[in-house]
Amino acid sequence: MGKIVTKFGGSSLADAKQFQKVKSILELDSRRCYVVPSAPGRRFDGDDKVTDLLYRAHREQQNGQGFTATFARIRERYCEIAKELELEININEHLDEVQKDIAAGASADYCASRGEYLNGLLLADYLGFTFLDPKDFIFFNKDGTFNSERTNDALTALLKYTKKAVIPGFYGSLEEEIHTFSRGGSDISGAIVARAAKAEMYENWTDVSGFLMADPRIVPDAKAISNVTYRELRELSYMGASVLHEDSVFPVHRAGIPTNIRNTNKPQDPGTYISHTMPEDDNPDVITGVAGKLGFSVISVEKAMMNVEHGFGRRVLQAIEENGLSFEHMPTGIDTMCVVVVTADLEPVRENVIKRIVELTEPDTITIHDDMGIIATVGRGMVHNPGTAARLFSALSQAHVNVRMIDQGSSELSILVGVDSGDFQNAIRAIYYEFVKA
Ligand code: ASP
């Protein structure tokens, strides 16, 4: 029988009622054998996530302020769940130990990781599953990067003998110390477990029914995306990040495992299904989604005959690299080269970047245009639908949007446009309604 790895986010496990929903979801399909929990999240608007409380307790301890009150709130969250579900585990003993460790000066990563650790203990007890501590098989390298192969070998071996397990998300070990992924990293843990288990599906249960085709704050009636490929999702990363941690895509993508984003509060919704390939004609809207982000600057370097000058592009990029910047996009013309960077990163090194580009390339002109938004219109169906670009640009012109930059990736999966921030929302709406009919 195939296996399904399920990851449940913080809001899916925020209190005893949510635990009960999780249990009934697992009982619906016996292939759901490995469960990766986050720490308890917010129960209502204005509530605190346990992870935030743990970071706060750590800070208070470091500043010598005392963390007793904060820790009492953390304790209450876990004890309430244990009591309401009538669990056998003595969670207070585990909480005592964590409190002692924080008082003894444990690291921020250790403190934060206890959110998932303690929730995992409760969930394993509630479900009757084996508890596996990721410190024993999720490994980080000395430089803090994730050691995927060592982890995969250790975890594959372990899962062979473990039929049903709860594996807390978010952390592993770096040598003898506990180390965490970046915030939201339980998504990554879930993907790692899915790969090691050779799962047929990675289900990521959260509090939304998958991705929408556009940001609902800009397009209030945005439709849900039912199918998307991993490559499209990557192109849509501006919008995906709030639903799924970007780094969680890699392990499952590489292992050929599809991901299904599901809603714990509406388990009947099919959610968004992410996989490698889809039939190209399954998408009636031509586009899969439109996503954008503000806060970019475009550095344009112009020089006549730049196209025949050896190493011109390399020298521009050298100036960018020397100043510790990475670039988002790089559209080029015959005599111009543009490099799109994040304005906040450029700000402290702006003068140096200009100086260095001038030194290295002796351009005719160099200009920096700030306050730009980049909008990615993405769709696997675009390749097979001639005229997509024409429709997109005429929709923008009808909406009086001034397009500052165009970049069509060679993947033909997306068309990127740069617009002034004042035109940003208008542009997204114009593109969306051009392609998606209500
Ligand atoms: N609990 C951690 C966080 O709040 C990790 C996660 O939930 O994925 O960032």
Coordinates of C-alpha atoms and ligand atoms in Angstrom, one line a residue:
M1 CA 0.0 0.0 0.0
G2 CA 1.2 3.5 -0.8
K3 CA 2.1 6.0 1.9
I4 CA 0.9 9.6 2.4
V5 CA 2.9 12.0 4.5
T6 CA 0.7 14.6 6.1
K7 CA 2.0 17.9 7.5
F8 CA -0.3 19.9 9.7
G9 CA 0.4 23.6 10.2
G10 CA 0.1 25.6 13.5
S11 CA -3.5 26.7 13.1
S12 CA -4.4 23.0 12.3
L13 CA -3.1 22.0 15.8
A14 CA -3.8 25.2 17.8
D15 CA -6.1 23.5 20.3
A16 CA -7.9 20.3 21.3
K17 CA -10.7 20.8 18.8
Q18 CA -8.2 21.1 16.0
F19 CA -6.4 17.9 17.2
Q20 CA -9.7 16.1 16.8
K21 CA -10.1 17.3 13.2
V22 CA -6.6 16.1 12.5
K23 CA -7.4 12.6 13.9
S24 CA -10.5 12.3 11.8
I25 CA -8.6 13.3 8.6
L26 CA -6.0 10.6 9.3
E27 CA -8.7 8.0 10.0
L28 CA -10.3 8.7 6.6
D29 CA -7.3 7.2 4.7
S30 CA -5.0 4.5 6.2
R31 CA -2.2 5.5 3.8
R32 CA -1.8 8.6 6.0
C33 CA 0.9 7.0 8.2
Y34 CA 3.5 9.7 8.9
V35 CA 2.5 13.0 10.5
V36 CA 4.6 16.1 10.7
P37 CA 3.2 18.7 13.1
S38 CA 4.0 22.4 13.6
A39 CA 3.8 24.1 17.0
P40 CA 0.3 25.3 18.1
G41 CA -0.6 28.4 16.2
R42 CA -3.1 31.2 16.7
R43 CA -6.6 30.2 17.9
F44 CA -8.1 33.6 17.2
D45 CA -7.1 37.0 15.8
G46 CA -4.5 38.6 18.2
D47 CA -3.5 35.3 19.8
D48 CA 0.2 34.3 19.9
K49 CA 1.8 31.4 18.2
V50 CA 3.6 29.2 20.6
T51 CA 6.8 29.5 18.5
D52 CA 6.7 33.3 19.0
L53 CA 6.2 32.8 22.8
L54 CA 9.2 30.5 22.9
Y55 CA 11.4 33.0 21.1
R56 CA 10.1 35.7 23.5
A57 CA 11.0 33.5 26.5
H58 CA 14.5 33.0 25.1
R59 CA 14.9 36.8 24.7
E60 CA 13.6 37.5 28.1
Q61 CA 16.0 35.0 29.6
Q62 CA 18.9 36.5 27.7
N63 CA 18.0 40.1 28.8
G64 CA 17.8 38.9 32.4
Q65 CA 14.1 40.0 32.5
G66 CA 12.7 36.7 33.6
F67 CA 10.5 34.5 31.4
T68 CA 8.2 33.0 34.0
A69 CA 5.0 34.7 32.8
T70 CA 5.7 33.9 29.2
F71 CA 6.5 30.3 30.0
A72 CA 3.3 30.0 32.0
R73 CA 1.3 30.9 28.8
I74 CA 3.2 28.2 26.9
R75 CA 2.5 25.6 29.5
E76 CA -1.1 26.5 29.6
R77 CA -1.4 25.9 25.8
Y78 CA -0.1 22.3 26.0
C79 CA -1.8 21.4 29.3
E80 CA -5.1 22.5 28.0
I81 CA -4.8 20.3 25.0
A82 CA -3.6 17.3 27.1
K83 CA -6.4 17.8 29.6
E84 CA -9.2 18.2 27.0
L85 CA -8.1 15.1 25.1
E86 CA -7.5 13.2 28.3
L87 CA -4.1 12.2 27.2
E88 CA -1.9 9.8 29.3
I89 CA 1.4 11.6 28.7
N90 CA 2.7 13.7 31.6
I91 CA 3.3 16.8 29.5
N92 CA 4.2 18.8 32.6
E93 CA 7.3 16.8 33.1
H94 CA 8.5 17.6 29.6
L95 CA 7.6 21.3 30.1
D96 CA 9.6 21.4 33.3
E97 CA 12.6 20.1 31.4
V98 CA 12.2 22.7 28.7
Q99 CA 11.8 25.5 31.3
K100 CA 15.0 24.3 33.0
D101 CA 16.9 24.3 29.7
I102 CA 15.7 27.8 28.9
A103 CA 16.8 29.0 32.4
A104 CA 20.2 27.4 31.8
G105 CA 20.7 29.6 28.7
A106 CA 19.6 27.2 25.9
S107 CA 20.0 28.6 22.3
A108 CA 17.2 30.4 20.4
D109 CA 16.9 27.5 18.0
Y110 CA 16.6 25.0 20.8
C111 CA 13.9 27.1 22.5
A112 CA 11.9 27.6 19.3
S113 CA 12.1 23.9 18.4
R114 CA 10.4 22.8 21.6
G115 CA 7.1 24.1 20.1
E116 CA 7.1 21.3 17.6
Y117 CA 8.7 18.8 20.0
L118 CA 6.0 19.2 22.7
N119 CA 3.2 19.2 20.1
G120 CA 4.6 16.1 18.6
L121 CA 4.6 14.3 21.9
L122 CA 1.0 15.2 22.5
L123 CA -0.1 14.2 19.0
A124 CA 1.8 10.9 19.1
D125 CA 0.1 10.0 22.4
Y126 CA -3.3 11.0 21.0
L127 CA -3.0 9.0 17.8
G128 CA -1.1 6.1 19.3
F129 CA 1.7 6.6 16.8
T130 CA 5.5 6.3 17.5
F131 CA 7.2 9.6 18.3
L132 CA 10.4 10.1 16.3
D133 CA 12.7 12.9 17.4
P134 CA 14.2 14.7 14.3
K135 CA 17.4 15.5 16.2
D136 CA 18.4 11.9 15.4
F137 CA 17.9 12.0 11.6
I138 CA 17.5 15.5 10.3
F139 CA 21.0 16.8 9.9
F140 CA 22.5 20.2 9.1
N141 CA 26.0 20.9 7.9
K142 CA 28.5 23.0 10.0
D143 CA 27.6 26.1 7.9
G144 CA 23.9 25.7 8.7
T145 CA 22.8 24.3 5.4
F146 CA 20.7 21.2 5.3
N147 CA 22.5 17.9 4.7
S148 CA 19.9 16.2 2.5
E149 CA 21.7 13.0 1.7
R150 CA 22.8 12.1 5.2
T151 CA 19.3 12.9 6.4
N152 CA 17.7 10.8 3.7
D153 CA 19.8 7.8 4.4
A154 CA 19.2 7.9 8.1
L155 CA 15.5 8.6 7.8
T156 CA 14.8 6.0 5.1
A157 CA 16.4 3.3 7.3
L158 CA 14.4 4.3 10.3
L159 CA 11.0 4.5 8.5
K160 CA 11.5 1.0 7.2
Y161 CA 10.8 -0.2 10.7
T162 CA 8.2 2.4 11.7
K163 CA 4.7 1.9 10.4
K164 CA 3.0 5.0 11.9
A165 CA 4.9 7.9 13.3
V166 CA 4.7 11.5 14.4
I167 CA 7.8 13.5 13.4
P168 CA 7.9 17.1 14.7
G169 CA 8.6 19.7 12.0
F170 CA 11.0 22.6 11.9
Y171 CA 14.2 21.3 13.5
G172 CA 17.0 18.8 13.4
S173 CA 20.6 18.8 14.7
L174 CA 23.8 20.5 13.8
E175 CA 26.5 18.3 15.4
E176 CA 25.3 18.0 19.0
E177 CA 23.1 21.1 18.9
I178 CA 19.4 21.6 18.0
H179 CA 19.1 23.6 14.8
T180 CA 16.0 24.9 13.0
F181 CA 15.0 25.7 9.5
S182 CA 13.8 29.3 8.8
R183 CA 10.4 30.3 10.0
G184 CA 7.6 28.1 8.5
G185 CA 10.1 25.3 8.1
S186 CA 7.8 22.5 9.1
D187 CA 6.8 22.4 5.5
I188 CA 10.4 21.5 4.6
S189 CA 10.5 18.7 7.3
G190 CA 7.3 17.3 5.8
A191 CA 8.8 17.2 2.3
I192 CA 11.9 15.6 3.7
V193 CA 9.9 12.9 5.3
A194 CA 7.8 12.4 2.1
R195 CA 11.0 11.8 0.2
A196 CA 12.5 9.4 2.7
A197 CA 9.2 7.5 2.9
K198 CA 8.9 7.3 -0.9
A199 CA 5.4 8.6 -0.3
E200 CA 2.9 8.7 -3.1
M201 CA 1.7 12.0 -1.9
Y202 CA 2.8 14.8 0.4
E203 CA -0.3 16.4 1.9
N204 CA 0.2 19.8 3.4
W205 CA -2.8 20.7 5.7
T206 CA -3.3 24.3 6.5
D207 CA -6.1 26.8 7.0
V208 CA -6.7 27.7 3.3
S209 CA -8.0 25.5 0.5
G210 CA -4.8 25.9 -1.6
F211 CA -3.5 28.7 -3.7
L212 CA -5.6 31.3 -5.3
M213 CA -5.0 32.6 -8.9
A214 CA -4.2 36.1 -7.5
D215 CA -3.9 37.8 -4.2
P216 CA -7.5 38.2 -2.8
R217 CA -6.6 41.6 -1.4
I218 CA -6.2 42.8 -5.0
V219 CA -8.6 40.5 -6.8
P220 CA -11.4 39.7 -4.2
D221 CA -13.1 37.1 -6.3
A222 CA -9.8 35.3 -7.3
K223 CA -10.5 31.7 -8.2
A224 CA -8.7 28.7 -6.6
I225 CA -5.9 26.9 -8.5
S226 CA -6.8 23.3 -8.7
N227 CA -3.7 22.1 -10.6
V228 CA -0.2 23.6 -10.9
T229 CA 3.2 22.2 -11.8
Y230 CA 6.2 22.6 -9.6
R231 CA 7.9 24.7 -12.2
E232 CA 4.9 27.1 -12.4
L233 CA 4.8 27.3 -8.7
R234 CA 8.4 28.4 -8.7
E235 CA 7.5 31.1 -11.1
L236 CA 4.6 32.1 -8.9
S237 CA 6.9 32.2 -5.8
Y238 CA 5.8 35.8 -5.1
M239 CA 2.5 34.5 -4.1
G240 CA 3.2 31.0 -2.9
A241 CA 5.4 31.9 0.1
S242 CA 2.6 32.6 2.5
V243 CA 1.0 29.2 1.9
L244 CA 4.0 27.0 1.4
H245 CA 7.7 27.5 2.4
E246 CA 9.6 27.8 -0.8
D247 CA 12.3 25.4 0.2
S248 CA 9.8 22.6 0.8
V249 CA 9.3 22.2 -2.9
F250 CA 12.7 20.9 -3.7
P251 CA 12.8 17.5 -1.9
V252 CA 9.5 16.3 -3.2
H253 CA 9.9 17.8 -6.6
R254 CA 13.2 16.0 -7.0
A255 CA 11.7 12.7 -5.7
G256 CA 8.7 13.0 -8.1
I257 CA 6.2 13.2 -5.3
P258 CA 3.1 15.4 -5.8
T259 CA 2.0 17.8 -3.1
N260 CA -1.6 18.5 -2.2
I261 CA -2.4 21.7 -0.2
R262 CA -5.5 21.0 1.9
N263 CA -7.6 22.8 4.4
T264 CA -8.0 21.1 7.9
N265 CA -11.2 23.1 8.5
K266 CA -12.7 22.1 5.1
P267 CA -11.4 18.6 4.5
Q268 CA -13.9 18.1 1.7
D269 CA -12.2 20.8 -0.5
P270 CA -9.8 19.2 -2.9
G271 CA -7.2 22.0 -2.5
T272 CA -4.4 22.6 -4.9
Y273 CA -2.6 19.7 -6.4
I274 CA 1.1 20.3 -7.4
S275 CA 2.8 17.8 -9.6
H276 CA 5.5 17.5 -12.3
T277 CA 3.4 17.4 -15.4
M278 CA -0.1 18.1 -16.3
P279 CA -1.9 17.7 -19.6
E280 CA -1.4 21.1 -21.2
D281 CA -4.9 21.5 -22.3
D282 CA -6.5 21.0 -18.9
N283 CA -6.4 24.7 -18.1
P284 CA -9.3 26.6 -19.6
D285 CA -8.0 30.0 -18.4
V286 CA -4.6 29.9 -20.3
I287 CA -2.9 31.3 -17.2
T288 CA -2.5 29.5 -13.9
G289 CA -2.0 32.6 -11.8
V290 CA -0.7 36.1 -11.6
A291 CA 1.5 37.2 -8.7
G292 CA 3.5 40.2 -7.9
K293 CA 5.8 41.9 -5.5
L294 CA 6.7 45.5 -4.7
G295 CA 10.0 46.9 -3.6
F296 CA 12.3 46.5 -6.6
S297 CA 14.8 48.7 -8.3
V298 CA 15.9 48.4 -11.9
I299 CA 19.5 49.3 -12.7
S300 CA 19.8 50.0 -16.4
V301 CA 23.2 50.2 -18.0
E302 CA 23.3 51.5 -21.5
K303 CA 26.3 51.4 -23.9
A304 CA 26.4 51.5 -27.7
M305 CA 27.6 48.2 -29.2
M306 CA 27.5 46.5 -25.8
N307 CA 26.4 43.3 -27.5
V308 CA 29.8 42.9 -29.2
E309 CA 31.9 43.8 -26.1
H310 CA 33.3 40.6 -24.6
G311 CA 32.5 40.2 -20.9
F312 CA 30.2 43.3 -20.6
G313 CA 27.4 41.4 -18.8
R314 CA 29.9 39.6 -16.5
R315 CA 31.4 42.9 -15.4
V316 CA 28.0 44.4 -14.6
L317 CA 27.2 41.3 -12.6
Q318 CA 30.6 41.5 -10.9
A319 CA 29.7 44.9 -9.6
I320 CA 26.5 43.5 -8.2
E321 CA 28.1 40.5 -6.7
E322 CA 31.0 42.5 -5.1
N323 CA 28.4 44.5 -3.3
G324 CA 26.7 41.4 -1.8
L325 CA 23.5 41.8 -3.9
S326 CA 21.7 39.0 -5.7
F327 CA 19.5 39.8 -8.7
E328 CA 15.9 38.8 -9.4
H329 CA 15.8 39.3 -13.2
M330 CA 18.0 40.5 -15.9
P331 CA 16.2 41.6 -19.1
T332 CA 18.6 42.8 -21.8
G333 CA 18.2 44.8 -25.0
I334 CA 20.7 45.3 -27.8
D335 CA 22.5 48.2 -26.1
T336 CA 21.0 48.0 -22.6
M337 CA 21.3 45.6 -19.8
C338 CA 18.9 45.8 -16.8
V339 CA 19.4 44.2 -13.5
V340 CA 16.5 44.0 -11.1
V341 CA 17.4 44.0 -7.4
V342 CA 15.5 44.4 -4.1
T343 CA 15.5 48.1 -3.2
A344 CA 16.1 47.5 0.5
D345 CA 19.2 45.5 -0.3
L346 CA 20.5 48.1 -2.8
E347 CA 19.9 51.0 -0.5
P348 CA 23.1 50.7 1.7
V349 CA 25.4 50.0 -1.3
R350 CA 23.8 52.2 -4.0
E351 CA 26.7 54.6 -4.5
N352 CA 29.2 51.8 -4.5
V353 CA 27.3 49.8 -7.1
I354 CA 27.1 52.8 -9.5
K355 CA 30.7 53.6 -9.0
R356 CA 31.8 50.1 -9.6
I357 CA 29.7 49.6 -12.7
V358 CA 31.1 52.8 -14.1
E359 CA 34.6 51.7 -13.4
L360 CA 34.2 48.2 -14.8
T361 CA 32.1 48.9 -17.9
E362 CA 32.4 52.7 -18.8
P363 CA 28.8 52.9 -19.9
D364 CA 27.1 55.7 -21.8
T365 CA 24.5 56.0 -19.1
I366 CA 23.5 54.3 -16.0
T367 CA 20.1 54.9 -14.3
I368 CA 18.3 53.4 -11.4
H369 CA 14.5 53.3 -11.3
D370 CA 13.1 52.7 -7.9
D371 CA 9.5 51.9 -6.7
M372 CA 8.9 49.1 -9.1
G373 CA 6.6 46.2 -8.8
I374 CA 7.3 43.0 -10.7
I375 CA 4.3 41.0 -11.8
A376 CA 4.6 37.4 -13.0
T377 CA 1.8 36.0 -15.2
V378 CA 2.3 32.3 -15.2
G379 CA 0.8 29.5 -17.2
R380 CA 1.9 26.2 -18.7
G381 CA -0.9 26.8 -21.2
M382 CA 0.7 30.0 -22.6
V383 CA 3.1 28.2 -24.9
H384 CA 0.2 26.7 -26.8
N385 CA -2.0 29.7 -27.0
P386 CA -0.7 32.2 -29.5
G387 CA -1.4 35.8 -28.8
T388 CA -1.2 35.5 -25.0
A389 CA 1.5 38.2 -24.8
A390 CA -0.6 40.5 -27.1
R391 CA -3.7 40.0 -24.9
L392 CA -1.7 40.7 -21.8
F393 CA -0.1 44.0 -23.1
S394 CA -3.3 45.3 -24.6
A395 CA -5.1 44.7 -21.3
L396 CA -2.4 46.7 -19.5
S397 CA -2.6 49.5 -22.0
Q398 CA -6.4 49.7 -21.7
A399 CA -5.9 50.0 -18.0
H400 CA -3.4 52.9 -18.6
V401 CA -0.6 51.0 -17.0
N402 CA 2.9 52.1 -18.1
V403 CA 5.0 49.0 -18.5
R404 CA 8.6 49.8 -17.5
M405 CA 10.2 46.4 -18.1
I406 CA 9.3 43.2 -19.9
D407 CA 11.0 39.8 -19.4
Q408 CA 9.7 36.6 -20.9
G409 CA 11.6 33.8 -19.4
S410 CA 12.9 31.2 -21.9
S411 CA 10.8 28.7 -20.1
E412 CA 7.8 30.2 -21.8
L413 CA 6.0 29.6 -18.6
S414 CA 5.8 33.2 -17.6
I415 CA 5.8 36.8 -18.7
L416 CA 7.2 39.3 -16.2
V417 CA 6.4 43.0 -16.3
G418 CA 7.8 45.7 -14.2
V419 CA 5.4 48.6 -13.4
D420 CA 5.5 51.6 -11.1
S421 CA 4.2 50.8 -7.7
G422 CA 1.2 53.1 -8.2
D423 CA 0.1 51.0 -11.1
F424 CA 0.7 47.7 -9.4
Q425 CA -2.7 46.6 -8.2
N426 CA -4.4 48.0 -11.3
A427 CA -2.1 45.9 -13.5
I428 CA -2.7 42.7 -11.6
R429 CA -6.5 43.2 -11.9
A430 CA -6.2 44.0 -15.6
I431 CA -4.3 40.8 -16.3
Y432 CA -6.5 38.6 -14.2
Y433 CA -9.7 39.8 -15.7
E434 CA -8.4 39.6 -19.2
F435 CA -7.8 35.9 -18.8
V436 CA -10.1 34.7 -16.1
K437 CA -13.8 34.9 -16.8
A438 CA -16.0 35.1 -13.7
Ligands
ASP1 N1 6.6 26.8 14.2 C1 7.5 27.3 13.3 C2 7.1 28.7 12.9 O1 6.2 29.3 13.4 C3 7.7 26.4 12.1 C4 6.4 26.1 11.4 O2 5.3 26.3 11.9 O3 6.5 25.7 10.2 O4 7.8 29.3 12.1

